[in-house]
CSV table of C-alpha atoms in Angstrom, one decimal:
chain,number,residue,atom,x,y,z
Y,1,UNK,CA,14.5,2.4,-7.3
Y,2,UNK,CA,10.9,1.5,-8.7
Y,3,UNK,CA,9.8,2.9,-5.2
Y,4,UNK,CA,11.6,6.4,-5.0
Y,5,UNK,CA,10.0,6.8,-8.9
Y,6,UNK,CA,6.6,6.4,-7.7
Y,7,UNK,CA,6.9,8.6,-5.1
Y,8,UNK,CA,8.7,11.1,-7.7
Y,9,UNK,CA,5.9,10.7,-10.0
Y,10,UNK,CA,3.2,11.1,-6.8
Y,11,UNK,CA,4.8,14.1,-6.0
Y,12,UNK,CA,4.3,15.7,-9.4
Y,13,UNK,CA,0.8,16.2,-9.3
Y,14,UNK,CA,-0.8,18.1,-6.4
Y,15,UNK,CA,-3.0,15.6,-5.2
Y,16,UNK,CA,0.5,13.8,-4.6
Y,17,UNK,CA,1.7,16.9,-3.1
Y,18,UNK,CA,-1.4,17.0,-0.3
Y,19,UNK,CA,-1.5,13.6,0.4
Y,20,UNK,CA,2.1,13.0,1.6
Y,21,UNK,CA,2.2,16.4,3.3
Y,22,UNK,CA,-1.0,15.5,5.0
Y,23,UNK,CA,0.1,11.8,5.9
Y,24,UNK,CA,3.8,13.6,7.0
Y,25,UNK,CA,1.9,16.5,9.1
Y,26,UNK,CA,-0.1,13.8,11.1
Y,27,UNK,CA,2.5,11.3,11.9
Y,28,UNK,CA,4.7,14.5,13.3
Y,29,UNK,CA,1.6,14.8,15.0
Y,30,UNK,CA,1.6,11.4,16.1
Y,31,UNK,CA,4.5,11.0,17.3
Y,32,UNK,CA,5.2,14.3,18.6
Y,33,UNK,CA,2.1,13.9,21.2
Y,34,UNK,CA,3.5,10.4,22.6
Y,35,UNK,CA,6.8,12.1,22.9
Y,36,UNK,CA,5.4,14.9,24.7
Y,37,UNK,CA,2.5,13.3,27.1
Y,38,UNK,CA,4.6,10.1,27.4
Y,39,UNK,CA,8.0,10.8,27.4
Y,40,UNK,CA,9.4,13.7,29.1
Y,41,UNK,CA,13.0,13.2,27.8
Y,42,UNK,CA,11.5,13.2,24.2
Y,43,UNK,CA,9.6,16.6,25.4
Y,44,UNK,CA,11.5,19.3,23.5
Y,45,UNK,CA,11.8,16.5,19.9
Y,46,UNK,CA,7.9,16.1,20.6
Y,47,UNK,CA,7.8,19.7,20.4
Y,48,UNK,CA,9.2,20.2,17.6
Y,49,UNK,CA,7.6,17.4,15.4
Y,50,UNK,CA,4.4,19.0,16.5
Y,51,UNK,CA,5.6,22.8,15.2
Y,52,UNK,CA,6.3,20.8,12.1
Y,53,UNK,CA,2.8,19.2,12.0
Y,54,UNK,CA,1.8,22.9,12.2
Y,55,UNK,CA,3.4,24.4,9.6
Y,56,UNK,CA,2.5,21.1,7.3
Y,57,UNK,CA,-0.8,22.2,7.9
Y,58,UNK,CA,-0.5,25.5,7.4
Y,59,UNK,CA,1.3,24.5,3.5
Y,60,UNK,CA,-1.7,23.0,3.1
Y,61,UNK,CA,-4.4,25.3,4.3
Y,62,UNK,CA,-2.3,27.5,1.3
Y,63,UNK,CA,-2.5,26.0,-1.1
Y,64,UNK,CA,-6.4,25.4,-1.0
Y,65,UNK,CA,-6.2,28.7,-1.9
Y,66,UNK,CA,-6.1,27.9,-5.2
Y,67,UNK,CA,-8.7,24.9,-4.9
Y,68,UNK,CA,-11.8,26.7,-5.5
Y,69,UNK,CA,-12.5,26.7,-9.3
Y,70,UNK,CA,-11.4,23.2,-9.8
Y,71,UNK,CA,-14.0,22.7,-7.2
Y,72,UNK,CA,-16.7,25.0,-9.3
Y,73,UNK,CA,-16.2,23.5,-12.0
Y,74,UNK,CA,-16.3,19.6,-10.2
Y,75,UNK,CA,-19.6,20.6,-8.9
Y,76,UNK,CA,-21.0,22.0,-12.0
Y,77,UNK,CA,-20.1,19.3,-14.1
Y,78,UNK,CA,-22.0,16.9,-11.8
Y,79,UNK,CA,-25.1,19.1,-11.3
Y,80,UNK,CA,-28.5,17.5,-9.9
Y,81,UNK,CA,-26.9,14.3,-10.9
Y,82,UNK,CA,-29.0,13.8,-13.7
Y,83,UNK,CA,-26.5,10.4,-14.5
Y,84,UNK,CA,-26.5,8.7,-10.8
Y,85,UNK,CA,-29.7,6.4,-11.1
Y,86,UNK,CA,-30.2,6.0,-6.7
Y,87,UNK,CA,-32.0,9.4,-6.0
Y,88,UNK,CA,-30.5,9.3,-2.4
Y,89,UNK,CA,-26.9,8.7,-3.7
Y,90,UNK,CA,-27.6,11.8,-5.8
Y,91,UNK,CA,-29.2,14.2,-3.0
Y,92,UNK,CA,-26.4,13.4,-0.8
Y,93,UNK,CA,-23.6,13.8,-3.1
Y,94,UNK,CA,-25.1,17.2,-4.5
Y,95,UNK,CA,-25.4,18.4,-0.8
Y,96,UNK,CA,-21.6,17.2,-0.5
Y,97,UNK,CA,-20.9,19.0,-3.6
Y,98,UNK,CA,-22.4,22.4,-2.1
Y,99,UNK,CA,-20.8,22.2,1.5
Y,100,UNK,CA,-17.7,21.5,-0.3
Y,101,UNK,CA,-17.9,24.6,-2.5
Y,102,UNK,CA,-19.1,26.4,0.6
Y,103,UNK,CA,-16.1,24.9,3.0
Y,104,UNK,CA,-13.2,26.7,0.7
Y,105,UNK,CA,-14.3,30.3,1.0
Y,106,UNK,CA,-15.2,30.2,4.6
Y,107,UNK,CA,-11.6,28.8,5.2
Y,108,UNK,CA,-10.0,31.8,2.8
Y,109,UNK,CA,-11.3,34.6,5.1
Y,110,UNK,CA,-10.2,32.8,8.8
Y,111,UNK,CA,-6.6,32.2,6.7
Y,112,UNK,CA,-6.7,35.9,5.6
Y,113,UNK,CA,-8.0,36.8,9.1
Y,114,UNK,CA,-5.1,35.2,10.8
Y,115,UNK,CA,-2.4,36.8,8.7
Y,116,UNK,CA,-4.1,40.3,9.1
Y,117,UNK,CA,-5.1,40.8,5.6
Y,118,UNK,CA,-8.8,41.2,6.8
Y,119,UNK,CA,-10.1,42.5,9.8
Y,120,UNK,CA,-12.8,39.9,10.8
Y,121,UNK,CA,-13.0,37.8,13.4
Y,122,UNK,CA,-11.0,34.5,12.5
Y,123,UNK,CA,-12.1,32.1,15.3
Y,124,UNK,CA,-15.8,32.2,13.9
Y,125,UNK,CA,-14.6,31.9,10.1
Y,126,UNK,CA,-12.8,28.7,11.2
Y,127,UNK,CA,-15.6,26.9,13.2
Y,128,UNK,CA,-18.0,27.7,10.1
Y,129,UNK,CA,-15.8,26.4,7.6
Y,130,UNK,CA,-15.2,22.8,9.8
Y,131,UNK,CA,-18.7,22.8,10.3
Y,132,UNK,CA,-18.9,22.6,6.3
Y,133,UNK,CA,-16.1,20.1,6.1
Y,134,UNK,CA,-18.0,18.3,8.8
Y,135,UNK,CA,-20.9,18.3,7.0
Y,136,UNK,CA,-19.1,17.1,4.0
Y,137,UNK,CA,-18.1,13.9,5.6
Y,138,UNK,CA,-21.4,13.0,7.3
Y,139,UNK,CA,-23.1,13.0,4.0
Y,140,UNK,CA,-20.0,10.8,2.7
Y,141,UNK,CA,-20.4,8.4,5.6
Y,142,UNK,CA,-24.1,8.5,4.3
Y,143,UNK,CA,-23.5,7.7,0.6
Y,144,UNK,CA,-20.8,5.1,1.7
Y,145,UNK,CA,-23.4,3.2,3.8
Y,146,UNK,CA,-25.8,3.2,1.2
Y,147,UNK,CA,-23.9,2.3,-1.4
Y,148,UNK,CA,-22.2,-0.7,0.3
Y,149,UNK,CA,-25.9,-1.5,1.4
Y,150,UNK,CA,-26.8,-1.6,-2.3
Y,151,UNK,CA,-23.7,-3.5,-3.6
Y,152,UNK,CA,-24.2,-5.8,-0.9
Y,153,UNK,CA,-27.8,-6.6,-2.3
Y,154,UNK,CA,-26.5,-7.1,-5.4
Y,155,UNK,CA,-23.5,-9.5,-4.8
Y,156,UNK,CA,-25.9,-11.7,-3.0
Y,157,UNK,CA,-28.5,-11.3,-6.0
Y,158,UNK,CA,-31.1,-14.1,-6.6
Y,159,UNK,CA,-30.7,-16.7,-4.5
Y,160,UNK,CA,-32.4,-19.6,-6.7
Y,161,UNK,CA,-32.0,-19.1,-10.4
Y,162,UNK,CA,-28.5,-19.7,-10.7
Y,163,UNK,CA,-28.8,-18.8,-14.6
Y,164,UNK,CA,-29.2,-15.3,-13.2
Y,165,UNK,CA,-26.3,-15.2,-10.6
Y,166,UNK,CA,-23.8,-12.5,-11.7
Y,167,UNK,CA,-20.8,-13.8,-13.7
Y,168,UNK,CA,-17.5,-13.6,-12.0
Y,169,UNK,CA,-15.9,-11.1,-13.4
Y,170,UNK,CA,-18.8,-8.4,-12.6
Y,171,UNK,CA,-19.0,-10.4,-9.1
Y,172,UNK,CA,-15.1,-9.3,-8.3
Y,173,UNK,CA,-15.8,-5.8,-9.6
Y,174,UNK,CA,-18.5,-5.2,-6.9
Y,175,UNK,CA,-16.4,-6.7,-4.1
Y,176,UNK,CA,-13.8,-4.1,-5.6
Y,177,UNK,CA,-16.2,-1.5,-5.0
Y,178,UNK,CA,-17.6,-2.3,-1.4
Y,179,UNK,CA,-14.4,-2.5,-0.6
Y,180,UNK,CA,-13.2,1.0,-1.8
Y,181,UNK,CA,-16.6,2.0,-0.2
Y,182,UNK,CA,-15.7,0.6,3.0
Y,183,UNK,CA,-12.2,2.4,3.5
Y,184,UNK,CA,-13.8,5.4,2.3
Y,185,UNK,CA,-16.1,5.0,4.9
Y,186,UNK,CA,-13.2,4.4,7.6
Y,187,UNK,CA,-11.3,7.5,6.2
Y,188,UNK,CA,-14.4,9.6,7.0
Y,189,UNK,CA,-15.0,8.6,10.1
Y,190,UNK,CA,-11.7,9.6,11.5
Y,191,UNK,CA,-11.8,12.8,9.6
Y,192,UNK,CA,-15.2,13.3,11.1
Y,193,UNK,CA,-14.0,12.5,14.8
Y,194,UNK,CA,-11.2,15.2,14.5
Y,195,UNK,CA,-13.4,17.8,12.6
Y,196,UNK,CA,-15.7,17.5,16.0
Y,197,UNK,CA,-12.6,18.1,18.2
Y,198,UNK,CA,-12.0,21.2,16.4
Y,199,UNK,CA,-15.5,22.8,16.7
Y,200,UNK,CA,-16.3,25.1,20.1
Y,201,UNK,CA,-16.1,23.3,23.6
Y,202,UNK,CA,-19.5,21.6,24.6
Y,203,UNK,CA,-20.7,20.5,20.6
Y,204,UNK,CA,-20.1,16.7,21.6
Y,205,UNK,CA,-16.0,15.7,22.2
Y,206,UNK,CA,-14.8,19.0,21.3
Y,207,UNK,CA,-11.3,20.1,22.2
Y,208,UNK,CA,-10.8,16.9,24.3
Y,209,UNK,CA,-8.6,14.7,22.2
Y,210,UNK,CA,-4.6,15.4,22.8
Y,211,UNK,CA,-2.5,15.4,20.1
Y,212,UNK,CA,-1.6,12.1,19.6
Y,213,UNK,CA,-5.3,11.3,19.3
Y,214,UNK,CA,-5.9,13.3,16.6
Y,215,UNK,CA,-2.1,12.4,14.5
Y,216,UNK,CA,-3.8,9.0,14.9
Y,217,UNK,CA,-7.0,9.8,13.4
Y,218,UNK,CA,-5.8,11.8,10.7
Y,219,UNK,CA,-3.1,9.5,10.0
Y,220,UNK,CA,-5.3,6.4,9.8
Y,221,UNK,CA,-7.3,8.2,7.2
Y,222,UNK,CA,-4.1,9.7,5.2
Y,223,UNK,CA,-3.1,6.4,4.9
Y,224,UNK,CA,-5.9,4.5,3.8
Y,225,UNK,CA,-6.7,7.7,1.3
Y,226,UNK,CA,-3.0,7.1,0.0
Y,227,UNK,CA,-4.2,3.0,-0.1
Y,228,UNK,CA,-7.0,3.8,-2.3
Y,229,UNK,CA,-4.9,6.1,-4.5
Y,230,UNK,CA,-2.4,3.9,-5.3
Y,231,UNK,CA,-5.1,1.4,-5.9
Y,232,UNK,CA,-6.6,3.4,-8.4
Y,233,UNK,CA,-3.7,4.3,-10.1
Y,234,UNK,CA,-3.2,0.7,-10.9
Y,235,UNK,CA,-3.8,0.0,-14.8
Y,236,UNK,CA,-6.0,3.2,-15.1
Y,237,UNK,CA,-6.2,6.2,-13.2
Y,238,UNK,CA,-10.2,7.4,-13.7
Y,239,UNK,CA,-10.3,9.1,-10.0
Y,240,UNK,CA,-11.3,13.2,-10.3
């Protein structure tokens, strides 16, 4: 009972909303590639699971429709980062802010392309707006690396004075954070993996994962972005 309202309070919010559709899209995906390379008796329920991925994906690429101011407004409340004190953790994350806020409008006009509300060409609308989101994550994978780099440093602090060693409590709240650092890490680097797939053939692997491959990926990073959720939502919910 404590379970079913979580997940009724998850689903409340749209965050919620994304991240099970997301994590539901990809395991359809999943599943519905094994069934279909693998098992030929399974073919036509593979089939299916991966229409269903589809559409999933499809709600979703919706619904960012609407994402765009509370993604203005994200990035101009951060700015040049004027609070982060690591200039490199601020260069990359104002970059990230800007491909970001570049990544929504390109993916608007390939949507509106597709259903024929504009007469553009959707196939190069697409491949821009992944190269944005791919962007995105490579400057994430940058600030995670960094920052667990730093944290690192700091955990292992002065290695004589023991006067100055950090007391525990601040000690468990920087493993806390290398370790949310880490996954976010993970979770980017299977995002980043499928947002190379889906750029033209010939940039790197493109187009040669099957579709298992790729429910894999995106559901190894669904989940350990629903992990890091529910983490957060613990005693206090402080994440954006």
């Amino acid at each position: 009972m404590a379970a079913l309202s979580g997940l009724a309070s998850a689903l409340e919010s749209y965050r919620g909303r994304d991240r099970l559709i997301r994590t539901l899209g990809y395991c359809c995906q999943l599943v519905g590639g094994v069934l279909v390379q693998q098992c030929r008796a399974r073919s036509e329920v593979g089939t299916r699971l991966l229409a269903l991925s589809s559409q999933l994906s499809h709600c979703r690429t919706v619904l960012r429709l609407f994402d765009d101011a509370a993604m203005f407004v994200y990035t101009k409340q951060y700015g040049l980062g004027a609070e982060e004190e690591d200039i490199f953790v601020r260069c990359v994350s104002v970059l990230g802010n800007l491909a970001d806020q570049l990544y929504y409008p390109c993916e608007h006009v390939a949507w509106a392309a597709d259903a024929k509300i504009l007469r553009v060409d959707s196939a190069r609308w697409w491949t821009l707006s992944t190269a944005f989101w791919g962007l995105s994550l490579l400057l994430g994978i940058a600030r995670s690396l960094w920052m667990v780099l730093k944290l690192r440093q700091r955990l292992r602090g002065p290695t004589v004075p023991c006067a100055s060693r950090l007391p525990q409590s601040k000690q468990r709240a920087l493993e806390a954070q290398v370790q949310s650092e880490v996954l976010t890490l993970l979770s980017n680097l299977a995002d980043l993996a499928n947002a190379v797939h889906w750029l033209p053939p010939g940039i790197l692997w493109a187009g040669r994962f099957p579709p298992w491959l790729v429910g894999l990926l995106g559901t190894v990073s669904s989940l350990l972005s629903v992990y890091q959720a529910v983490r957060a939502s613990g005693p206090a919910d402080t994440t954006p």
